[in-house]
CSV table of N, CA and C in Angstrom, one decimal:
chain,number,residue,atom,x,y,z
A,1,MET,N,8.6,-19.0,-6.5
A,1,MET,CA,8.1,-18.9,-5.1
A,1,MET,C,7.8,-17.4,-4.6
A,2,ILE,N,6.7,-17.5,-3.9
A,2,ILE,CA,6.2,-16.2,-3.4
A,2,ILE,C,6.4,-16.0,-1.9
A,3,GLU,N,7.0,-15.0,-1.5
A,3,GLU,CA,7.3,-14.7,-0.1
A,3,GLU,C,6.7,-13.3,0.4
A,4,LEU,N,6.0,-13.3,1.4
A,4,LEU,CA,5.7,-11.9,1.9
A,4,LEU,C,6.1,-11.8,3.3
A,5,ILE,N,6.9,-10.7,3.5
A,5,ILE,CA,7.5,-10.5,4.8
A,5,ILE,C,7.0,-9.3,5.4
A,6,ASP,N,7.0,-9.1,6.7
A,6,ASP,CA,6.8,-7.9,7.5
A,6,ASP,C,8.2,-7.4,7.6
A,7,ALA,N,8.5,-6.3,6.8
A,7,ALA,CA,9.8,-5.9,6.6
A,7,ALA,C,10.2,-4.9,7.4
A,8,ASP,N,11.3,-4.9,8.2
A,8,ASP,CA,11.9,-3.9,9.0
A,8,ASP,C,12.3,-2.8,8.1
A,9,TYR,N,11.7,-1.5,8.3
A,9,TYR,CA,11.9,-0.4,7.2
A,9,TYR,C,13.5,-0.2,7.2
A,10,GLN,N,14.2,0.0,8.4
A,10,GLN,CA,15.7,0.2,8.3
A,10,GLN,C,16.4,-0.8,7.5
A,11,HIS,N,16.1,-2.0,7.7
A,11,HIS,CA,16.8,-3.0,7.0
A,11,HIS,C,16.5,-3.2,5.6
A,12,TYR,N,15.1,-3.0,5.2
A,12,TYR,CA,14.7,-3.1,3.9
A,12,TYR,C,14.4,-1.8,3.1
A,13,GLN,N,14.9,-0.7,3.7
A,13,GLN,CA,14.5,0.5,3.0
A,13,GLN,C,15.0,0.8,1.6
A,14,SER,N,16.0,0.3,1.1
A,14,SER,CA,16.4,0.4,-0.3
A,14,SER,C,15.5,-0.5,-1.2
A,15,GLU,N,15.0,-1.6,-0.7
A,15,GLU,CA,14.1,-2.5,-1.5
A,15,GLU,C,12.8,-1.8,-1.7
A,16,ILE,N,12.2,-1.3,-0.6
A,16,ILE,CA,11.0,-0.7,-0.5
A,16,ILE,C,11.0,0.5,-1.3
A,17,LEU,N,12.0,1.4,-1.2
A,17,LEU,CA,12.0,2.7,-2.0
A,17,LEU,C,12.2,2.4,-3.4
A,18,SER,N,13.0,1.4,-3.8
A,18,SER,CA,13.1,1.1,-5.1
A,18,SER,C,11.9,0.8,-5.9
A,19,ILE,N,11.1,0.0,-5.3
A,19,ILE,CA,9.8,-0.5,-5.8
A,19,ILE,C,8.9,0.8,-6.0
A,20,ARG,N,8.8,1.7,-4.9
A,20,ARG,CA,8.0,3.0,-4.8
A,20,ARG,C,8.5,3.8,-5.9
A,21,GLU,N,9.8,3.9,-6.0
A,21,GLU,CA,10.4,5.0,-7.1
A,21,GLU,C,10.0,4.5,-8.4
A,22,THR,N,10.2,3.2,-8.7
A,22,THR,CA,9.7,2.6,-10.0
A,22,THR,C,8.3,3.1,-10.4
A,23,VAL,N,7.4,2.7,-9.4
A,23,VAL,CA,5.9,2.8,-9.6
A,23,VAL,C,5.5,4.2,-9.5
A,24,PHE,N,5.9,4.9,-8.5
A,24,PHE,CA,5.3,6.2,-8.3
A,24,PHE,C,6.0,7.3,-8.9
A,25,VAL,N,7.4,7.3,-8.9
A,25,VAL,CA,8.2,8.4,-9.5
A,25,VAL,C,8.2,8.1,-11.0
A,26,ARG,N,8.6,7.1,-11.4
A,26,ARG,CA,9.0,6.8,-12.8
A,26,ARG,C,7.6,6.8,-13.8
A,27,GLU,N,6.8,5.8,-13.2
A,27,GLU,CA,5.6,5.7,-14.0
A,27,GLU,C,4.5,6.7,-13.8
A,28,GLN,N,4.4,7.2,-12.6
A,28,GLN,CA,3.3,8.1,-12.4
A,28,GLN,C,3.7,9.6,-12.2
A,29,HIS,N,5.1,9.9,-12.2
A,29,HIS,CA,5.7,11.1,-12.1
A,29,HIS,C,5.3,11.9,-10.9
A,30,VAL,N,5.3,11.2,-9.8
A,30,VAL,CA,5.2,11.7,-8.4
A,30,VAL,C,6.6,12.2,-8.1
A,31,PRO,N,6.6,13.5,-7.6
A,31,PRO,CA,7.9,14.0,-7.1
A,31,PRO,C,8.6,13.2,-6.1
A,32,VAL,N,9.9,12.9,-6.3
A,32,VAL,CA,10.6,11.9,-5.6
A,32,VAL,C,10.6,12.3,-4.0
A,33,GLU,N,10.6,13.6,-3.8
A,33,GLU,CA,10.7,14.0,-2.3
A,33,GLU,C,9.5,13.8,-1.5
A,34,LEU,N,8.3,13.4,-2.3
A,34,LEU,CA,7.2,12.9,-1.6
A,34,LEU,C,7.1,11.4,-1.2
A,35,GLU,N,8.1,10.7,-1.6
A,35,GLU,CA,8.1,9.3,-1.4
A,35,GLU,C,8.6,8.8,0.0
A,36,VAL,N,9.3,9.8,0.7
A,36,VAL,CA,9.7,9.4,2.1
A,36,VAL,C,9.0,10.4,2.9
A,37,ASP,N,8.4,10.0,4.1
A,37,ASP,CA,7.9,11.0,4.9
A,37,ASP,C,8.1,10.6,6.3
A,38,GLU,N,7.6,11.4,7.3
A,38,GLU,CA,7.8,11.2,8.8
A,38,GLU,C,7.3,9.9,9.2
A,39,LEU,N,6.3,9.4,8.5
A,39,LEU,CA,5.5,8.1,8.9
A,39,LEU,C,6.2,6.8,8.6
A,40,ALA,N,7.3,6.9,7.8
A,40,ALA,CA,8.1,5.8,7.2
A,40,ALA,C,8.6,4.9,8.3
A,41,PRO,N,9.3,5.5,9.2
A,41,PRO,CA,10.0,4.6,10.3
A,41,PRO,C,9.0,4.2,11.3
A,42,LEU,N,7.8,4.7,11.4
A,42,LEU,CA,6.9,4.4,12.4
A,42,LEU,C,5.8,3.4,11.9
A,43,SER,N,5.8,3.2,10.6
A,43,SER,CA,4.8,2.3,9.9
A,43,SER,C,5.3,0.8,9.8
A,44,ARG,N,4.3,0.0,9.7
A,44,ARG,CA,4.7,-1.5,9.4
A,44,ARG,C,4.6,-1.6,7.9
A,45,HIS,N,5.7,-2.2,7.4
A,45,HIS,CA,5.9,-2.3,5.9
A,45,HIS,C,5.9,-3.7,5.6
A,46,LEU,N,5.3,-4.1,4.5
A,46,LEU,CA,5.4,-5.4,3.9
A,46,LEU,C,6.2,-5.4,2.7
A,47,LEU,N,6.9,-6.4,2.3
A,47,LEU,CA,7.7,-6.6,1.1
A,47,LEU,C,7.3,-7.9,0.5
A,48,LEU,N,7.0,-7.9,-0.8
A,48,LEU,CA,6.6,-9.1,-1.4
A,48,LEU,C,7.7,-9.6,-2.5
A,49,PHE,N,8.2,-10.8,-2.3
A,49,PHE,CA,9.2,-11.3,-3.2
A,49,PHE,C,8.6,-12.4,-4.1
A,50,VAL,N,9.0,-12.5,-5.3
A,50,VAL,CA,8.7,-13.6,-6.2
A,50,VAL,C,10.1,-14.0,-6.8
A,51,ASN,N,10.3,-15.4,-6.4
A,51,ASN,CA,11.8,-16.0,-6.8
A,51,ASN,C,12.8,-15.2,-6.3
A,52,GLY,N,12.7,-14.7,-5.1
A,52,GLY,CA,13.8,-13.8,-4.4
A,52,GLY,C,13.9,-12.4,-4.9
A,53,GLN,N,13.1,-12.0,-5.8
A,53,GLN,CA,13.1,-10.6,-6.2
A,53,GLN,C,11.9,-9.7,-5.6
A,54,PRO,N,12.4,-8.5,-4.9
A,54,PRO,CA,11.4,-7.7,-4.3
A,54,PRO,C,10.5,-7.2,-5.4
A,55,VAL,N,9.1,-7.4,-5.4
A,55,VAL,CA,8.3,-6.8,-6.5
A,55,VAL,C,7.1,-6.0,-6.0
A,56,GLY,N,6.8,-6.0,-4.6
A,56,GLY,CA,5.6,-5.3,-4.3
A,56,GLY,C,5.9,-4.9,-2.8
A,57,THR,N,5.2,-3.8,-2.4
A,57,THR,CA,5.2,-3.4,-1.0
A,57,THR,C,4.0,-2.5,-0.7
A,58,GLY,N,3.8,-2.3,0.5
A,58,GLY,CA,2.7,-1.5,1.0
A,58,GLY,C,3.0,-1.4,2.6
A,59,ARG,N,2.2,-0.3,3.1
A,59,ARG,CA,2.4,0.0,4.7
A,59,ARG,C,1.1,0.3,5.3
A,60,LEU,N,1.3,0.1,6.6
A,60,LEU,CA,0.1,0.6,7.5
A,60,LEU,C,0.7,1.3,8.5
A,61,THR,N,0.1,2.7,8.6
A,61,THR,CA,0.5,3.5,9.6
A,61,THR,C,-0.2,3.2,11.0
A,62,PRO,N,0.4,3.8,12.0
A,62,PRO,CA,-0.2,3.6,13.4
A,62,PRO,C,-1.6,4.0,13.4
A,63,ALA,N,-2.1,5.1,12.7
A,63,ALA,CA,-3.5,5.4,12.7
A,63,ALA,C,-4.4,4.5,11.9
A,64,GLY,N,-3.8,3.6,11.2
A,64,GLY,CA,-4.7,2.7,10.4
A,64,GLY,C,-4.9,3.2,8.9
A,65,HIS,N,-3.9,3.9,8.4
A,65,HIS,CA,-4.0,4.2,7.1
A,65,HIS,C,-3.2,3.3,6.3
A,66,ILE,N,-3.8,2.7,5.2
A,66,ILE,CA,-2.8,1.8,4.3
A,66,ILE,C,-2.3,2.6,3.2
A,67,GLY,N,-1.2,2.6,2.8
A,67,GLY,CA,-0.7,3.3,1.8
A,67,GLY,C,0.5,2.8,1.2
A,68,ARG,N,1.1,3.5,0.1
A,68,ARG,CA,2.2,3.3,-0.5
A,68,ARG,C,2.2,1.9,-1.1
A,69,LEU,N,1.0,1.4,-1.6
A,69,LEU,CA,0.9,0.0,-2.1
A,69,LEU,C,1.4,0.2,-3.6
A,70,ALA,N,2.3,-0.7,-3.9
A,70,ALA,CA,2.9,-0.7,-5.3
A,70,ALA,C,3.4,-2.0,-5.6
A,71,VAL,N,3.2,-2.4,-6.8
A,71,VAL,CA,3.7,-3.7,-7.4
A,71,VAL,C,4.2,-3.4,-8.7
A,72,LEU,N,5.3,-3.9,-9.0
A,72,LEU,CA,6.1,-3.7,-10.2
A,72,LEU,C,5.3,-4.3,-11.4
A,73,LYS,N,5.3,-3.5,-12.5
A,73,LYS,CA,4.4,-3.7,-13.7
A,73,LYS,C,4.4,-5.1,-14.2
A,74,PRO,N,5.4,-5.8,-14.3
A,74,PRO,CA,5.5,-7.2,-14.9
A,74,PRO,C,4.7,-8.3,-13.9
A,75,PHE,N,4.5,-7.8,-12.7
A,75,PHE,CA,3.9,-8.7,-11.6
A,75,PHE,C,2.6,-8.2,-11.3
A,76,ARG,N,2.0,-7.3,-11.9
A,76,ARG,CA,0.5,-7.0,-11.7
A,76,ARG,C,-0.5,-7.9,-12.3
A,77,ASN,N,-1.7,-7.7,-11.8
A,77,ASN,CA,-2.8,-8.5,-12.2
A,77,ASN,C,-2.5,-10.1,-12.0
A,78,LYS,N,-1.8,-10.4,-11.0
A,78,LYS,CA,-1.5,-11.9,-10.6
A,78,LYS,C,-1.9,-12.1,-9.2
A,79,GLY,N,-2.6,-11.1,-8.5
A,79,GLY,CA,-3.2,-11.3,-7.1
A,79,GLY,C,-2.1,-10.7,-6.1
A,80,HIS,N,-1.0,-10.2,-6.5
A,80,HIS,CA,0.0,-9.8,-5.5
A,80,HIS,C,-0.5,-8.6,-4.7
A,81,GLY,N,-1.1,-7.6,-5.4
A,81,GLY,CA,-1.7,-6.5,-4.6
A,81,GLY,C,-2.8,-6.9,-3.5
A,82,ARG,N,-3.7,-7.8,-4.0
A,82,ARG,CA,-4.7,-8.4,-3.1
A,82,ARG,C,-4.0,-9.1,-1.9
A,83,HIS,N,-3.0,-9.7,-2.2
A,83,HIS,CA,-2.2,-10.5,-1.1
A,83,HIS,C,-1.6,-9.5,-0.1
A,84,LEU,N,-1.0,-8.5,-0.6
A,84,LEU,CA,-0.5,-7.4,0.1
A,84,LEU,C,-1.6,-6.8,1.0
A,85,MET,N,-2.7,-6.4,0.4
A,85,MET,CA,-3.8,-5.8,1.1
A,85,MET,C,-4.4,-6.6,2.3
A,86,LYS,N,-4.6,-8.0,2.0
A,86,LYS,CA,-5.2,-8.8,2.9
A,86,LYS,C,-4.2,-9.0,4.0
A,87,GLN,N,-2.9,-9.0,4.0
A,87,GLN,CA,-2.0,-9.1,5.0
A,87,GLN,C,-1.9,-7.8,5.8
A,88,LEU,N,-2.0,-6.7,5.2
A,88,LEU,CA,-2.0,-5.4,5.9
A,88,LEU,C,-3.2,-5.3,6.8
A,89,GLU,N,-4.4,-5.7,6.2
A,89,GLU,CA,-5.6,-5.9,7.0
A,89,GLU,C,-5.4,-6.7,8.2
A,90,GLN,N,-4.8,-7.8,8.1
A,90,GLN,CA,-4.5,-8.7,9.2
A,90,GLN,C,-3.6,-8.1,10.2
A,91,ILE,N,-2.8,-7.4,9.9
A,91,ILE,CA,-1.9,-6.6,10.8
A,91,ILE,C,-2.6,-5.7,11.6
A,92,ALA,N,-3.6,-5.0,10.8
A,92,ALA,CA,-4.4,-3.9,11.4
A,92,ALA,C,-5.4,-4.7,12.5
A,93,ILE,N,-5.9,-5.8,12.2
A,93,ILE,CA,-6.7,-6.5,13.1
A,93,ILE,C,-5.9,-6.9,14.5
A,94,GLU,N,-4.7,-7.4,14.2
A,94,GLU,CA,-3.8,-7.8,15.2
A,94,GLU,C,-3.3,-6.7,16.1
A,95,THR,N,-3.3,-5.4,15.7
A,95,THR,CA,-3.0,-4.4,16.4
A,95,THR,C,-4.2,-3.6,17.1
A,96,GLY,N,-5.3,-4.2,16.9
A,96,GLY,CA,-6.5,-3.8,17.5
A,96,GLY,C,-7.4,-2.7,16.7
A,97,LEU,N,-7.0,-2.5,15.6
A,97,LEU,CA,-7.9,-1.5,14.7
A,97,LEU,C,-9.1,-2.1,14.3
A,98,PHE,N,-10.1,-1.3,14.3
A,98,PHE,CA,-11.6,-1.7,13.8
A,98,PHE,C,-11.7,-1.4,12.5
A,99,SER,N,-11.0,-0.5,11.7
A,99,SER,CA,-11.1,-0.2,10.3
A,99,SER,C,-9.9,0.3,9.8
A,100,VAL,N,-9.6,0.3,8.6
A,100,VAL,CA,-8.6,1.0,8.0
A,100,VAL,C,-9.2,1.9,6.7
A,101,LYS,N,-8.2,2.9,6.4
A,101,LYS,CA,-8.7,3.7,5.4
A,101,LYS,C,-7.4,3.9,4.5
A,102,LEU,N,-7.7,4.5,3.3
A,102,LEU,CA,-6.7,4.6,2.2
A,102,LEU,C,-7.1,5.8,1.3
A,103,ALA,N,-6.3,6.3,0.7
A,103,ALA,CA,-6.4,7.4,-0.4
A,103,ALA,C,-6.2,6.7,-1.7
A,104,ALA,N,-7.2,6.2,-2.3
A,104,ALA,CA,-7.1,5.4,-3.6
A,104,ALA,C,-7.0,6.4,-4.8
A,105,GLN,N,-6.0,6.0,-5.7
A,105,GLN,CA,-6.0,6.8,-6.9
A,105,GLN,C,-7.3,6.3,-7.7
A,106,THR,N,-8.0,7.1,-8.4
A,106,THR,CA,-9.2,6.8,-9.1
A,106,THR,C,-9.1,5.6,-9.9
A,107,GLN,N,-8.0,5.4,-10.6
A,107,GLN,CA,-8.0,4.1,-11.4
A,107,GLN,C,-8.0,2.9,-10.7
A,108,ALA,N,-7.7,3.0,-9.3
A,108,ALA,CA,-7.6,1.9,-8.5
A,108,ALA,C,-8.8,1.6,-7.6
A,109,ILE,N,-9.8,2.5,-7.7
A,109,ILE,CA,-10.9,2.4,-6.8
A,109,ILE,C,-11.7,1.1,-6.9
A,110,GLN,N,-11.9,0.5,-8.2
A,110,GLN,CA,-12.6,-0.7,-8.3
A,110,GLN,C,-11.8,-1.9,-7.8
A,111,PHE,N,-10.4,-1.9,-7.8
A,111,PHE,CA,-9.6,-2.8,-7.1
A,111,PHE,C,-9.9,-2.8,-5.7
A,112,TYR,N,-10.0,-1.6,-5.0
A,112,TYR,CA,-10.3,-1.6,-3.5
A,112,TYR,C,-11.8,-2.0,-3.2
A,113,GLU,N,-12.7,-1.6,-4.1
A,113,GLU,CA,-14.0,-1.9,-3.9
A,113,GLU,C,-14.2,-3.5,-4.0
A,114,GLN,N,-13.5,-4.2,-4.8
A,114,GLN,CA,-13.6,-5.6,-4.8
A,114,GLN,C,-13.1,-6.2,-3.5
A,115,LEU,N,-12.3,-5.5,-2.7
A,115,LEU,CA,-11.7,-6.0,-1.4
A,115,LEU,C,-12.7,-5.5,-0.3
A,116,GLY,N,-13.8,-4.8,-0.6
A,116,GLY,CA,-14.7,-4.5,0.4
A,116,GLY,C,-14.6,-3.0,1.0
A,117,TYR,N,-13.8,-2.2,0.2
A,117,TYR,CA,-13.6,-0.8,0.7
A,117,TYR,C,-14.7,0.0,0.0
A,118,LEU,N,-15.1,1.0,0.8
A,118,LEU,CA,-16.3,2.0,0.3
A,118,LEU,C,-15.6,3.3,0.3
A,119,ALA,N,-15.9,4.0,-0.8
A,119,ALA,CA,-15.4,5.5,-1.1
A,119,ALA,C,-16.2,6.3,-0.3
A,120,TYR,N,-15.6,7.4,0.1
A,120,TYR,CA,-16.4,8.4,0.8
A,120,TYR,C,-15.8,9.8,0.6
A,121,GLY,N,-16.5,10.9,0.6
A,121,GLY,CA,-15.9,12.2,0.4
A,121,GLY,C,-15.8,12.5,-1.0
A,122,ASP,N,-15.2,13.8,-1.2
A,122,ASP,CA,-15.0,14.2,-2.7
A,122,ASP,C,-13.6,13.8,-3.1
A,123,HIS,N,-13.5,13.9,-4.4
A,123,HIS,CA,-12.1,13.6,-5.1
A,123,HIS,C,-11.2,14.8,-4.7
A,124,PHE,N,-9.9,14.4,-4.7
A,124,PHE,CA,-8.9,15.3,-4.3
A,124,PHE,C,-7.8,15.0,-5.2
A,125,ILE,N,-6.8,16.0,-5.2
A,125,ILE,CA,-5.5,15.9,-6.0
A,125,ILE,C,-4.4,15.7,-4.9
A,126,ASP,N,-3.6,14.7,-5.0
A,126,ASP,CA,-2.5,14.5,-4.3
A,126,ASP,C,-1.1,14.1,-5.2
A,127,ALA,N,-0.2,14.7,-5.1
A,127,ALA,CA,1.0,14.5,-6.0
A,127,ALA,C,0.5,14.5,-7.4
A,128,GLY,N,-0.4,15.4,-7.8
A,128,GLY,CA,-0.8,15.5,-9.2
A,128,GLY,C,-1.8,14.5,-9.7
A,129,ILE,N,-2.3,13.7,-8.8
A,129,ILE,CA,-3.0,12.5,-9.3
A,129,ILE,C,-4.4,12.5,-8.4
A,130,THR,N,-5.5,12.4,-9.1
A,130,THR,CA,-6.8,12.4,-8.5
A,130,THR,C,-7.0,11.1,-7.7
A,131,HIS,N,-7.4,11.3,-6.4
A,131,HIS,CA,-7.6,10.4,-5.3
A,131,HIS,C,-9.2,10.4,-4.8
A,132,ARG,N,-9.5,9.4,-4.1
A,132,ARG,CA,-10.7,9.4,-3.2
A,132,ARG,C,-10.3,8.6,-2.0
A,133,MET,N,-11.0,9.1,-0.8
A,133,MET,CA,-10.8,8.3,0.5
A,133,MET,C,-11.6,7.1,0.4
A,134,MET,N,-11.1,6.0,1.0
A,134,MET,CA,-11.9,4.8,1.1
A,134,MET,C,-11.7,4.1,2.4
A,135,GLN,N,-12.6,3.4,2.9
A,135,GLN,CA,-12.5,2.9,4.3
A,135,GLN,C,-13.2,1.4,4.2
A,136,LYS,N,-12.7,0.5,5.1
A,136,LYS,CA,-13.2,-0.8,5.4
A,136,LYS,C,-13.2,-1.1,6.9
A,137,ARG,N,-14.4,-1.7,7.2
A,137,ARG,CA,-14.5,-2.1,8.5
A,137,ARG,C,-13.9,-3.5,8.6
A,138,LEU,N,-13.1,-3.8,9.6
A,138,LEU,CA,-12.5,-5.1,9.6
A,138,LEU,C,-13.3,-6.2,10.1
A,139,ALA,N,-13.1,-7.3,9.7
A,139,ALA,CA,-13.7,-8.5,10.2
A,139,ALA,C,-13.6,-8.7,11.6
A,140,GLY,N,-14.5,-9.3,12.3
A,140,GLY,CA,-14.4,-9.6,13.7
A,140,GLY,C,-14.4,-8.3,14.6
A,141,HIS,N,-14.9,-7.2,14.1
A,141,HIS,CA,-15.0,-6.0,14.8
A,141,HIS,C,-16.5,-5.4,14.6
C-alpha cells in the first residue's frame, strides 16, 4: 500500500531526516550540517510510505522552491519521485503560486524535464554536486 501525506515537520522530522541522510549524506556525501536549514520548519513537507515504511520525501518552500526530493534506493524507478513532485506542484497551486523552481542535480535533469521543467542559467556547484536551476509554470496559471 502506498500512502503520501502532507507531513508536519515537527512530528515527522526524524522520518524525513532519516531518508535525506540516507540519500544525500550517505549516498552522495553531502555534509550532514547542510541537511537542516532555516527553511525546514517553514516549508511544506511530504512523506511517502510504502507498506507503512517511510521511503520518500520532498518539500516546498514558501517562495515556491521544491527541494530535498529523496527516495530510498530500493524504491526508485517505480514512480514515487513523480508522485511526490505532482503533489508538491498541487500544493503550490493551492497556495496561489504560478510557478515553481528547483535546483536539479545534473543526473536528475532528464527526470525533471519529463515532468515539464525547463533548465535555465549556468551549472553551479552546491554541496560538491553540479546542479542547474529549473522552473515550471503551473497548470491553470
